[in-house]
CSV table of C-alpha atoms in Angstrom, one decimal:
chain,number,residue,atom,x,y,z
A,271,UNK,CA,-22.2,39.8,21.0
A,272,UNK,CA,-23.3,37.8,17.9
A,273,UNK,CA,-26.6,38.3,16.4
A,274,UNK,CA,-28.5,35.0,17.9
A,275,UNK,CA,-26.9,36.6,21.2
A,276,UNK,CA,-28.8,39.2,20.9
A,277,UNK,CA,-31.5,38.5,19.8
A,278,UNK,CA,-31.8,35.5,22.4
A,279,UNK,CA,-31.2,38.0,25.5
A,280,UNK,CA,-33.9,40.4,24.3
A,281,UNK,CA,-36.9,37.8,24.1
A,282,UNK,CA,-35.8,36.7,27.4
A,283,UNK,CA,-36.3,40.0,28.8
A,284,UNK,CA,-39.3,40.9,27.1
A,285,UNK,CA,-40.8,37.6,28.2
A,286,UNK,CA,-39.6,38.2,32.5
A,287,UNK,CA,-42.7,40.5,33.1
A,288,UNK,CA,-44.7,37.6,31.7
A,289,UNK,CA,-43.5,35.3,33.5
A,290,UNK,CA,-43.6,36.9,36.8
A,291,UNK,CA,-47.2,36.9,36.5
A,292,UNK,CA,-47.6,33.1,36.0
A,293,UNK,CA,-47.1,32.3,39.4
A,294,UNK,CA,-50.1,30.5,39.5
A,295,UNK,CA,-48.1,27.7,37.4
A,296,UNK,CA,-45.2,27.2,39.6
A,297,UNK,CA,-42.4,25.2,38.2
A,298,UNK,CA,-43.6,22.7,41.0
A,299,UNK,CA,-46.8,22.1,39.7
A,300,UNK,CA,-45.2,20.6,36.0
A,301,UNK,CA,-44.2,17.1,35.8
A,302,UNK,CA,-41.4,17.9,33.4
A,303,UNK,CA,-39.7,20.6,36.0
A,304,UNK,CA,-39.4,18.0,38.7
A,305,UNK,CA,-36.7,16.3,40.1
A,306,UNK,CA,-36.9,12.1,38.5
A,307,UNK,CA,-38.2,9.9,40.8
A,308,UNK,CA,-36.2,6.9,42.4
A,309,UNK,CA,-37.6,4.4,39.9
A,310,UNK,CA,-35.8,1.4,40.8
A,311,UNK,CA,-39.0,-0.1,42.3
A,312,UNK,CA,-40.5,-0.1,39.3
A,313,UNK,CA,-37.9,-2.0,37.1
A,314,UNK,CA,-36.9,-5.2,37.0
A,315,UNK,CA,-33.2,-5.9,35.0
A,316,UNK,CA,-34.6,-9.7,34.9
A,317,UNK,CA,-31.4,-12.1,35.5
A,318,UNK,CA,-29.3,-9.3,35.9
A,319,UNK,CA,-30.0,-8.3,39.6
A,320,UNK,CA,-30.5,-10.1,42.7
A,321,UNK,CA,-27.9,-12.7,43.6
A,322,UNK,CA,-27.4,-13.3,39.8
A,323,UNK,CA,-26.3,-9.6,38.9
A,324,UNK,CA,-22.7,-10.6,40.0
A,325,UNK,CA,-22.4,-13.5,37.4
A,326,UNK,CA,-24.6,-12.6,34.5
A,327,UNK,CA,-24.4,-14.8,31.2
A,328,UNK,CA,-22.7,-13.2,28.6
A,329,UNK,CA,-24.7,-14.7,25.6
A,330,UNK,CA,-27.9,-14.0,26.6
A,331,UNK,CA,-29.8,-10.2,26.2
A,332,UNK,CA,-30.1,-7.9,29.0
A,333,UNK,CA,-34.0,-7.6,29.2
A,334,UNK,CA,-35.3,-4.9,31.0
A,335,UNK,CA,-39.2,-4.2,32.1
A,336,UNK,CA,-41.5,-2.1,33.8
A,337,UNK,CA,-43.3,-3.1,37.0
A,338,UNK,CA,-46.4,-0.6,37.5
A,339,UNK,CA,-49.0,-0.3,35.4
A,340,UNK,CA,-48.7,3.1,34.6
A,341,UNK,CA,-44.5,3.1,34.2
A,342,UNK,CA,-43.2,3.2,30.5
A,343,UNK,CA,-39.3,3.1,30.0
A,344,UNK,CA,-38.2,6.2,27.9
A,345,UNK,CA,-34.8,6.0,27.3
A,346,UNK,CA,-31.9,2.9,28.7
A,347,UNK,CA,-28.2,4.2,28.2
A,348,UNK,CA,-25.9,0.8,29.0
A,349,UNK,CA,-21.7,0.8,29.1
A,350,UNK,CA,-19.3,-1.0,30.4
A,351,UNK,CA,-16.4,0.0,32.5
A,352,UNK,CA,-14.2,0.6,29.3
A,353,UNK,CA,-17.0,2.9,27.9
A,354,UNK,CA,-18.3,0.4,25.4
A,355,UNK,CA,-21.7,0.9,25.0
A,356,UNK,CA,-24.6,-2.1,24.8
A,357,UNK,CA,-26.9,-1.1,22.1
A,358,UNK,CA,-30.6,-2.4,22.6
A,359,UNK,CA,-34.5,-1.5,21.6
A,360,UNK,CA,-37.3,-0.1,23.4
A,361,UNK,CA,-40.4,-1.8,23.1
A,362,UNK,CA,-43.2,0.5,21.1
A,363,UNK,CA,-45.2,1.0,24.4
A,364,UNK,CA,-42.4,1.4,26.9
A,365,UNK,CA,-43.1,-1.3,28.9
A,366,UNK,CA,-39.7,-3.4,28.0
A,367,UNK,CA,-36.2,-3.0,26.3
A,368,UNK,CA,-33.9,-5.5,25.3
A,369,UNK,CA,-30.2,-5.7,24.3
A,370,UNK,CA,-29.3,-6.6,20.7
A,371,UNK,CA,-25.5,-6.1,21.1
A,372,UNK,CA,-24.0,-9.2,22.6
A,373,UNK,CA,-22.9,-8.6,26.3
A,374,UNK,CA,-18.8,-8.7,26.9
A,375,UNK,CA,-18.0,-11.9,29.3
A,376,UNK,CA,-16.2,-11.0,32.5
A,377,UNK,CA,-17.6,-7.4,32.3
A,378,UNK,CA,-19.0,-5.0,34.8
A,379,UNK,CA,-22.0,-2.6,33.1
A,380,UNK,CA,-23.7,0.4,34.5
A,381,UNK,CA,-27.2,0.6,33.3
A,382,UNK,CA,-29.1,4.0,33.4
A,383,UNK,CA,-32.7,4.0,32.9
A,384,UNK,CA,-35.4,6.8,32.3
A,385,UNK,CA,-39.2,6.4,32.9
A,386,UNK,CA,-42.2,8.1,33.0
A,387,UNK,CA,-45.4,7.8,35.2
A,388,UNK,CA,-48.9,8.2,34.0
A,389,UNK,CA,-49.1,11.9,35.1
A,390,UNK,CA,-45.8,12.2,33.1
A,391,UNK,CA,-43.0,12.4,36.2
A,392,UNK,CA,-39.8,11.4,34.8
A,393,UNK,CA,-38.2,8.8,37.4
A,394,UNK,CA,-34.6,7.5,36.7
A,395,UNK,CA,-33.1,4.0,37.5
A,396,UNK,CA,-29.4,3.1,37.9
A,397,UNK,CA,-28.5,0.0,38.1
A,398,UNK,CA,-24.8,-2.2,38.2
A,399,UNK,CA,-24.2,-6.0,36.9
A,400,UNK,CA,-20.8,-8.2,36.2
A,401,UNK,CA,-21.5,-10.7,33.6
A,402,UNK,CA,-19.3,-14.4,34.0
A,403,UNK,CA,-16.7,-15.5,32.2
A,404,UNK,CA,-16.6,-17.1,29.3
A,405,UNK,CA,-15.3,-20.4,27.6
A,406,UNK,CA,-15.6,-19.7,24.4
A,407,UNK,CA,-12.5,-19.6,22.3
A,408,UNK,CA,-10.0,-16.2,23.2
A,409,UNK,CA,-9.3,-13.7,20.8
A,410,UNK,CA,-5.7,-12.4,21.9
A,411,UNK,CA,-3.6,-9.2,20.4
A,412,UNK,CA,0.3,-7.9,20.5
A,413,UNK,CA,1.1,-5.1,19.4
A,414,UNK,CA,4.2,-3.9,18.2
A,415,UNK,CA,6.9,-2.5,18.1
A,416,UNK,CA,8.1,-3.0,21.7
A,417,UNK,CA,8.1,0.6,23.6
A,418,UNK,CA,10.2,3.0,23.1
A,419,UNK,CA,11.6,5.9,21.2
A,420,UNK,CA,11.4,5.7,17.4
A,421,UNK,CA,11.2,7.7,14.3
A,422,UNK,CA,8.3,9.6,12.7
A,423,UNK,CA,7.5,7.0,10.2
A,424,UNK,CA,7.1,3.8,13.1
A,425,UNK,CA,3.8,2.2,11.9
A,426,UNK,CA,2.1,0.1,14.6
A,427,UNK,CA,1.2,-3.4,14.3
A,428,UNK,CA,-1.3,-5.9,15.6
A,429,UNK,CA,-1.0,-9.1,15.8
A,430,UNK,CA,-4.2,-11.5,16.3
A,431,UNK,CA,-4.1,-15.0,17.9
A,432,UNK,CA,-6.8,-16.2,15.4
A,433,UNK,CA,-7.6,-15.6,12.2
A,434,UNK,CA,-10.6,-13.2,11.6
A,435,UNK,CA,-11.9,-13.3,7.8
A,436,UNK,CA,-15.2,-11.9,8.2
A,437,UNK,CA,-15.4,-7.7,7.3
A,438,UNK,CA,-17.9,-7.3,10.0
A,439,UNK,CA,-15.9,-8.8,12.5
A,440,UNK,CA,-12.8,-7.3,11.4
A,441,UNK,CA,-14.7,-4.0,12.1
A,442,UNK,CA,-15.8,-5.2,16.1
A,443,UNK,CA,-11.9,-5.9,16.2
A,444,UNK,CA,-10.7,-2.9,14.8
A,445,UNK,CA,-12.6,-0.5,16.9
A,446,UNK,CA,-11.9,-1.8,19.7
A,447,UNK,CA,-8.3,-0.9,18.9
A,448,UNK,CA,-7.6,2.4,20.1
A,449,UNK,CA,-5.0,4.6,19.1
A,450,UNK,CA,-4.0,8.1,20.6
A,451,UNK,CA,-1.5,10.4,20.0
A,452,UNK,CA,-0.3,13.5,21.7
A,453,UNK,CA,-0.2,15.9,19.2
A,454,UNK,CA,-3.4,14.1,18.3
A,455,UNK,CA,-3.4,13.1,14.6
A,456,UNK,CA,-5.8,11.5,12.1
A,457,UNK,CA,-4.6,7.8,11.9
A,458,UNK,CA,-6.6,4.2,10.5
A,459,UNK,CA,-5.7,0.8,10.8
A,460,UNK,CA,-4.9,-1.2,7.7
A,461,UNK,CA,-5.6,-5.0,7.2
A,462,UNK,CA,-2.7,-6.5,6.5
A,463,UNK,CA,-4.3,-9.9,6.2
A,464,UNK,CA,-6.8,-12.0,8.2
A,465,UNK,CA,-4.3,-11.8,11.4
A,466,UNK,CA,-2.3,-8.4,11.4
A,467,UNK,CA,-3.2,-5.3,11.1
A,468,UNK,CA,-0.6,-2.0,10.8
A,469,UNK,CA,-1.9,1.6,12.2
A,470,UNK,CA,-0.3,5.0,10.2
A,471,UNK,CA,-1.5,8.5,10.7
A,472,UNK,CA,-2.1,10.2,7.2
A,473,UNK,CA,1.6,11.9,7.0
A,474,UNK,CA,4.0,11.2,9.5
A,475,UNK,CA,3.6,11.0,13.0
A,476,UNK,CA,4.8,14.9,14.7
A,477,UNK,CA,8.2,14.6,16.2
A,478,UNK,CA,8.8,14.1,19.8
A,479,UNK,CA,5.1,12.8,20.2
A,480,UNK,CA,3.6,10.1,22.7
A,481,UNK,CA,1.2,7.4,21.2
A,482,UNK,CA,0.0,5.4,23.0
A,483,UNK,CA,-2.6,1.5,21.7
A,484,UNK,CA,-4.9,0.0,24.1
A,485,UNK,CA,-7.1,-3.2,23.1
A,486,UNK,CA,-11.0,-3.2,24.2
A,487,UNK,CA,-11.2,-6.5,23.1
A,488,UNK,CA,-11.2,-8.0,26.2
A,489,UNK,CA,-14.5,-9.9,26.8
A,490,UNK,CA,-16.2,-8.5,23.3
A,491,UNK,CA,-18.5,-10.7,21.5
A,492,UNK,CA,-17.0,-11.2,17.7
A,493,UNK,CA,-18.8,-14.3,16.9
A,494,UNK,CA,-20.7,-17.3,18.6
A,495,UNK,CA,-17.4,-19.2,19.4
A,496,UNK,CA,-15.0,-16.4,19.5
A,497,UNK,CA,-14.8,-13.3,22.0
A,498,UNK,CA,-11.8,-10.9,22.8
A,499,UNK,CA,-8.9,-11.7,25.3
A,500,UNK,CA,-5.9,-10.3,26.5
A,501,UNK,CA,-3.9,-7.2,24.9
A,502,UNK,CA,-0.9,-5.8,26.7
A,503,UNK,CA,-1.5,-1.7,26.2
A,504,UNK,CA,1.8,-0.6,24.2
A,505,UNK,CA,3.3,3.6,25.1
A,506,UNK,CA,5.7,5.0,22.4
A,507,UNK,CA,7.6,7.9,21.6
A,508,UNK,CA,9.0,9.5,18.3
A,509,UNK,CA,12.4,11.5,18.2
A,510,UNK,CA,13.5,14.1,16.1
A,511,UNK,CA,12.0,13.9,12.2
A,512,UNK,CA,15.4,12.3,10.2
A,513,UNK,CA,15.0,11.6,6.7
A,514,UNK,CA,17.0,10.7,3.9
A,515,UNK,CA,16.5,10.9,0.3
A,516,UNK,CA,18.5,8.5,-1.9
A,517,UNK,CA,18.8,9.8,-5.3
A,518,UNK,CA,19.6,6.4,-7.5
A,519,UNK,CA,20.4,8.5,-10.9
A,520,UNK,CA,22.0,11.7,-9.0
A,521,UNK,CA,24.3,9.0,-6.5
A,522,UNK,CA,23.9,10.8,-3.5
A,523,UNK,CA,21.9,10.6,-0.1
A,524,UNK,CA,20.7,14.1,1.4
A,525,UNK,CA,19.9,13.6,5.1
A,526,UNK,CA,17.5,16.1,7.0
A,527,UNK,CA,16.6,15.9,10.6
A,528,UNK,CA,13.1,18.1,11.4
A,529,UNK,CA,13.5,19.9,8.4
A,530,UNK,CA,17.2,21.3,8.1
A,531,UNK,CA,19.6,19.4,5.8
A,532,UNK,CA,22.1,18.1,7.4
A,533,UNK,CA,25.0,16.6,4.6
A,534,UNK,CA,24.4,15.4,0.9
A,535,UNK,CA,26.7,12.3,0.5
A,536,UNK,CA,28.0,10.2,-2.3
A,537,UNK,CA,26.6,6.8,-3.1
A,538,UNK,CA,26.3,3.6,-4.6
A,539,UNK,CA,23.1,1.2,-5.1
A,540,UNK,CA,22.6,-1.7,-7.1
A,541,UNK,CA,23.6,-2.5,-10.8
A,542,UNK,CA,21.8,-3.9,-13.1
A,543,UNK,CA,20.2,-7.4,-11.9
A,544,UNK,CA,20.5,-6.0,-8.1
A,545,UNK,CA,18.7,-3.0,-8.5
A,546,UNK,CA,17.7,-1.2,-5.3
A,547,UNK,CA,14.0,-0.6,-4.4
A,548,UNK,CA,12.3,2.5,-5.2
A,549,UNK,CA,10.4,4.1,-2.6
A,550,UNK,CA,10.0,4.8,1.0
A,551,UNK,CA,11.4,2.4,3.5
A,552,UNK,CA,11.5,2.1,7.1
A,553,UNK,CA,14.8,1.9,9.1
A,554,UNK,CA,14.0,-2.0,10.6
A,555,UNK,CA,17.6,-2.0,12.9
A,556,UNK,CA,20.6,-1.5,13.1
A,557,UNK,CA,23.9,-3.9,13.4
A,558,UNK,CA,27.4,-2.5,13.7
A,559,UNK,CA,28.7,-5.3,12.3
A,560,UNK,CA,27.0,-8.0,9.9
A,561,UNK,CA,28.1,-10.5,7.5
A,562,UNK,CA,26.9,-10.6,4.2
A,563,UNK,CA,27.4,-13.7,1.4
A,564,UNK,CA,26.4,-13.7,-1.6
A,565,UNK,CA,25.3,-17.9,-1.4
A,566,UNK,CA,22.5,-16.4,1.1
A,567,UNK,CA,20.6,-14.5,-1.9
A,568,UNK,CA,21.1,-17.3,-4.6
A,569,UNK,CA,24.5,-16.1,-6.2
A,570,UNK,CA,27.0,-19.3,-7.0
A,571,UNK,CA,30.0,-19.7,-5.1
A,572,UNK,CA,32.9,-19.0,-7.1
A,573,UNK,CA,31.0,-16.8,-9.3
A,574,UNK,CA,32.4,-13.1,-10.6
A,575,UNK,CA,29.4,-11.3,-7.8
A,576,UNK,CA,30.5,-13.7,-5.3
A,577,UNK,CA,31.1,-12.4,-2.3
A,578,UNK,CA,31.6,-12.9,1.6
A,579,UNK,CA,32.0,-9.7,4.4
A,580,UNK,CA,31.9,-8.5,7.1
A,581,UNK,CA,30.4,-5.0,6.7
A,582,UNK,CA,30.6,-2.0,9.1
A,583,UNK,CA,27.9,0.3,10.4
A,584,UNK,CA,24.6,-1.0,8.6
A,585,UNK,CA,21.4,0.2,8.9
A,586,UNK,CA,18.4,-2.3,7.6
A,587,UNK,CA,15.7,-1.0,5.4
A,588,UNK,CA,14.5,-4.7,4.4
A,589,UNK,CA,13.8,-8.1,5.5
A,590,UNK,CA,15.7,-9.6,2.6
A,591,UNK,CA,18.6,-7.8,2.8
A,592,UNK,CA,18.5,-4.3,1.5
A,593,UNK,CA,21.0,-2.0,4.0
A,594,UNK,CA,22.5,0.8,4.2
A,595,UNK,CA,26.3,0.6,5.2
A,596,UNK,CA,29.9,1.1,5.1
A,597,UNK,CA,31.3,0.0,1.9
A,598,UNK,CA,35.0,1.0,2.0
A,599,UNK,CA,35.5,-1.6,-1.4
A,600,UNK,CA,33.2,1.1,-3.7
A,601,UNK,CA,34.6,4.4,-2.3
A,602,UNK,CA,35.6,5.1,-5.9
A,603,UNK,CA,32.1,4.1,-7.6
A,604,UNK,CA,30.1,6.4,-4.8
A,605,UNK,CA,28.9,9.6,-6.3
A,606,UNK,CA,29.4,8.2,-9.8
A,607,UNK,CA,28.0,4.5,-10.9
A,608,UNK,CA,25.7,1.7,-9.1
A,609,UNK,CA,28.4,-1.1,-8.8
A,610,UNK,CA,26.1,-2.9,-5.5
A,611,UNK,CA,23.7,-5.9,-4.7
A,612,UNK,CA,21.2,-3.6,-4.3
A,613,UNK,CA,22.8,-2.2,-1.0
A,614,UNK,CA,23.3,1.8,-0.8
A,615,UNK,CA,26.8,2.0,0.0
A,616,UNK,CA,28.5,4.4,1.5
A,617,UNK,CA,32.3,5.0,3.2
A,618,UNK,CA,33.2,4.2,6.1
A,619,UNK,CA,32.6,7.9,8.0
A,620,UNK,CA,29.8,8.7,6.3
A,621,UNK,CA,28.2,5.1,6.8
A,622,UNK,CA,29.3,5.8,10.6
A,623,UNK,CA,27.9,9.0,10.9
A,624,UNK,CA,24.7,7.5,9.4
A,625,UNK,CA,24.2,5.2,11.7
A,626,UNK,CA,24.6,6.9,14.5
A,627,UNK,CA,22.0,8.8,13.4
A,628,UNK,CA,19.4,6.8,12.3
A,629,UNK,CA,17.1,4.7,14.8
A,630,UNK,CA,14.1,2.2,14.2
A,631,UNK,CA,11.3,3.9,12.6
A,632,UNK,CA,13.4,6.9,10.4
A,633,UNK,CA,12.7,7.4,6.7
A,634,UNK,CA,14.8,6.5,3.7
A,635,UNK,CA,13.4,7.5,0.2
A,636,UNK,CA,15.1,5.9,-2.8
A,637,UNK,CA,14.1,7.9,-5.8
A,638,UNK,CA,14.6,8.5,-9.7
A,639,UNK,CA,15.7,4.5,-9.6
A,640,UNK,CA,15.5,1.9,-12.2
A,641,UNK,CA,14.5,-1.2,-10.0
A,642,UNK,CA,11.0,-2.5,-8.7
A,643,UNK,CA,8.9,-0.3,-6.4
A,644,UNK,CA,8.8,-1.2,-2.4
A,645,UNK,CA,6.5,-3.3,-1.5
A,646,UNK,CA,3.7,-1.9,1.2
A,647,UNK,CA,4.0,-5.0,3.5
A,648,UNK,CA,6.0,-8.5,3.4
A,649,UNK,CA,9.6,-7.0,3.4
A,650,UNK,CA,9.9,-4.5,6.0
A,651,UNK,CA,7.4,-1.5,6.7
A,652,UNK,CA,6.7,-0.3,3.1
A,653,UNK,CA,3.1,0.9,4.6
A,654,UNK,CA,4.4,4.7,3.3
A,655,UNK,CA,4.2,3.8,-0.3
A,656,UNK,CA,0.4,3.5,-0.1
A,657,UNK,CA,-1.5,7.2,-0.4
A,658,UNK,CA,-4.1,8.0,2.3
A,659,UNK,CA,-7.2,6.6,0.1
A,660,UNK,CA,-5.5,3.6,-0.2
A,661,UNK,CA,-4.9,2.8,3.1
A,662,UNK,CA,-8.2,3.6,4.0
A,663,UNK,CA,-9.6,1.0,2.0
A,664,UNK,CA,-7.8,-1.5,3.9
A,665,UNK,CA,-9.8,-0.6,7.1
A,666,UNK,CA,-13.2,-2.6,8.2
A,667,UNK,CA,-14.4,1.0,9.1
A,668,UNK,CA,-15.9,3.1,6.6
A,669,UNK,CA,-13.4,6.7,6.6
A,670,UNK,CA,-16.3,8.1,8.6
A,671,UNK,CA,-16.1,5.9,11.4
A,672,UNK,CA,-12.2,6.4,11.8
A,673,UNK,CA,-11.2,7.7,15.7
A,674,UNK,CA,-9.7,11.4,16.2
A,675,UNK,CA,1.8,-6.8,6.5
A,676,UNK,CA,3.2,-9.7,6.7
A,677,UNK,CA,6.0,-9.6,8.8
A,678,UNK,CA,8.2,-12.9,8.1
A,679,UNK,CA,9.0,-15.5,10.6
A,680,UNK,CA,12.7,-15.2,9.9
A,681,UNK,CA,14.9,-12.9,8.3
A,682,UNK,CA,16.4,-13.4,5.1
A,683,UNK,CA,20.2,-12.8,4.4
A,684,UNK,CA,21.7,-9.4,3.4
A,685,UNK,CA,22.9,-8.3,0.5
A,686,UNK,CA,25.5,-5.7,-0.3
């Protein structure tokens, strides 16, 4: 038994004798030890009951008052059916309260009210409204990727409907984007630009865990012609924990899956002019078979890095082109020289065996390269290359208020 324990349990029973004497103050005879009072009588929820309370207007305030004389409002606790809550102020002599949060529109609130009478009686209220519809502009969401099972470095996306510029509206948005995780893990969202956000849990998501994103939006207030819509919940899963680390000086690829290295292999990436990106990529795809010209990333026709094939077993780390794949043509350069187009090339079995391997969302880490650094958004899911403070900065939400990337149009041609 800890100390406070203790020393708790022996004041209680040095104070029973006590006690037993005071029978002349009965727990019935103080207003505090009573049961509340049914004070619905004594409230009035203005156009929010009656016939009304079933199509309440969204951009007005809930007002609240009391009736009797001698009633004074002591506390108001207001949420909706998605447990958002309606923040509001208590008038300095009880006898109103008002809501300074904008109501959601097609919404359904359960308001909980405590009172007082003159003797001091606590009373309690509780009282149900649905507020209309609204037709103000929608505020719609996606999120991304679709569901399914995908490696431990999958960031989620969000796509808005409209553009949302302002950081104090970014921050109604963002919270009511919810993100949970089982294993739960510490995660933000990230503000790509004034339309998509990406969500990323410090390190990696836990292998073989179930996120799942839900949008609140729905109804919320973000500005006076703008209020939430739809957003289709998204449920995910993440496999086994593959990495690979591509070693540009070194010309090989060691592979690990949750922690145990599976095979180092011999590569090739990208000579000089073509150097391949350092950093952490995502695994976008994969395509068994893809062809890849060089006319499609600016080289001439004709010219001596020409080229035009149809490569085997390619896994895509970028939007413009970066894979990588079988490459049967540089067998002899892998493991000693980068003779690619920025491309890690592999042979044939190894590229196969790769792929197989690999789905949507795995890591691959070029490192010790000689070539620009991945960018965090615009080419793929780069979101890795940016440390934990940085990322956080991107949010609308101060790091205290967090809960427990331009993607292109079209994609750009390979490269090999």
């Amino acid at each position: 038994m800890s100390h406070i324990s203790r020393t708790t349990l022996s004041a209680a029973l040095l104070a029973a004798p006590l006690l037993a004497g005071l029978t002349a103050c009965g727990e019935s005879d103080h207003p505090l030890a009573a049961d509340p009072y049914d004070a619905m009588e004594q409230l009035s929820f203005g156009t929010a009951e009656g016939e009304e309370a079933t199509a309440v207007d969204p951009d007005s305030p809930l007002k609240i008052s009391a009736k009797g004389s001698d009633t004074r409002i002591t506390d108001v606790v207001a949420t909706d059916t998605t447990g958002r809550p309606l923040a509001g102020e208590l008038a300095a002599d009880g006898r109103g309260w008002r809501s300074t949060s904008p109501l959601a529109a097609d919404a359904t609130y359960t308001v909980r009210v405590s009172t007082e009478d003159g003797g001091g009686t606590p009373g309690r209220g509780i009282h149900s409204f649905t507020t209309r519809a609204s037709d103000t502009k929608r505020l719609d969401v996606a999120f991304g990727p679709e569901a399914g099972t995908y490696g431990v470095g999958q960031p989620i996306t969000a796509t808005l409907s409209r553009a949302v510029p302002d950081e104090r509206e970014r921050a109604l948005v963002e919270a009511a984007l919810t993100v949970r995780s089982e294993p739960a893990v510490e995660g933000a969202w990230h503000w790509v630009d004034d339309k998509e956000l990406h969500y990323r849990p410090e390190e990696y998501w836990p292998a073989h865990a179930r996120i799942s994103v839900v949008s609140n939006l729905e109804g919320l207030a973000i500005r006076d012609d703008l209020r939430g819509g739809s957003g289709k919940s998204l449920e995910l899963k993440t496999g086994d924990r593959v990495e690979a680390v591509a070693d540009i000086s070194a010309h090989t690829m060691t592979v690990s899956r949750n922690g145990e290295e599976l095979r180092t292999l011999p590569i090739t990436t990208g000579k000089e002019g073509f150097r391949t990106r350092s950093g952490k990529k995502v695994v976008l795809g994969r395509e068994a078979q893809v062809r890849m010209t060089g006319t499609s990333i600016g080289i001439p026709a004709g010219s001596a890095d020409s080229y035009d094939l149809n490569v085997e077993w390619a896994a895509r780390l970028t939007w413009s082109g970066e894979y990588v794949h079988g490459a049967p043509w540089s067998v002899g350069s892998q493991g000693v020289d980068n003779v690619s187009h920025g491309c890690t090339g592999l042979s044939t079995e190894n590229a196969r065996w790769f792929y197989e391997l690999v789905k949507p969302g795995d890591i691959v880490e070029h490192v010790n390269g000689f070539g620009e650094d991945m960018a965090p958004f615009g080419n793929g899911f780069g979101d890795w290359n940016l440390s934990w403070e940085a990322w956080l900065e991107g949010s609308a939400l101060g790091a205290e208020d967090q809960p427990a990337a331009d993607r292109p149009e079209g994609r750009l041609a390979p490269r090999v």
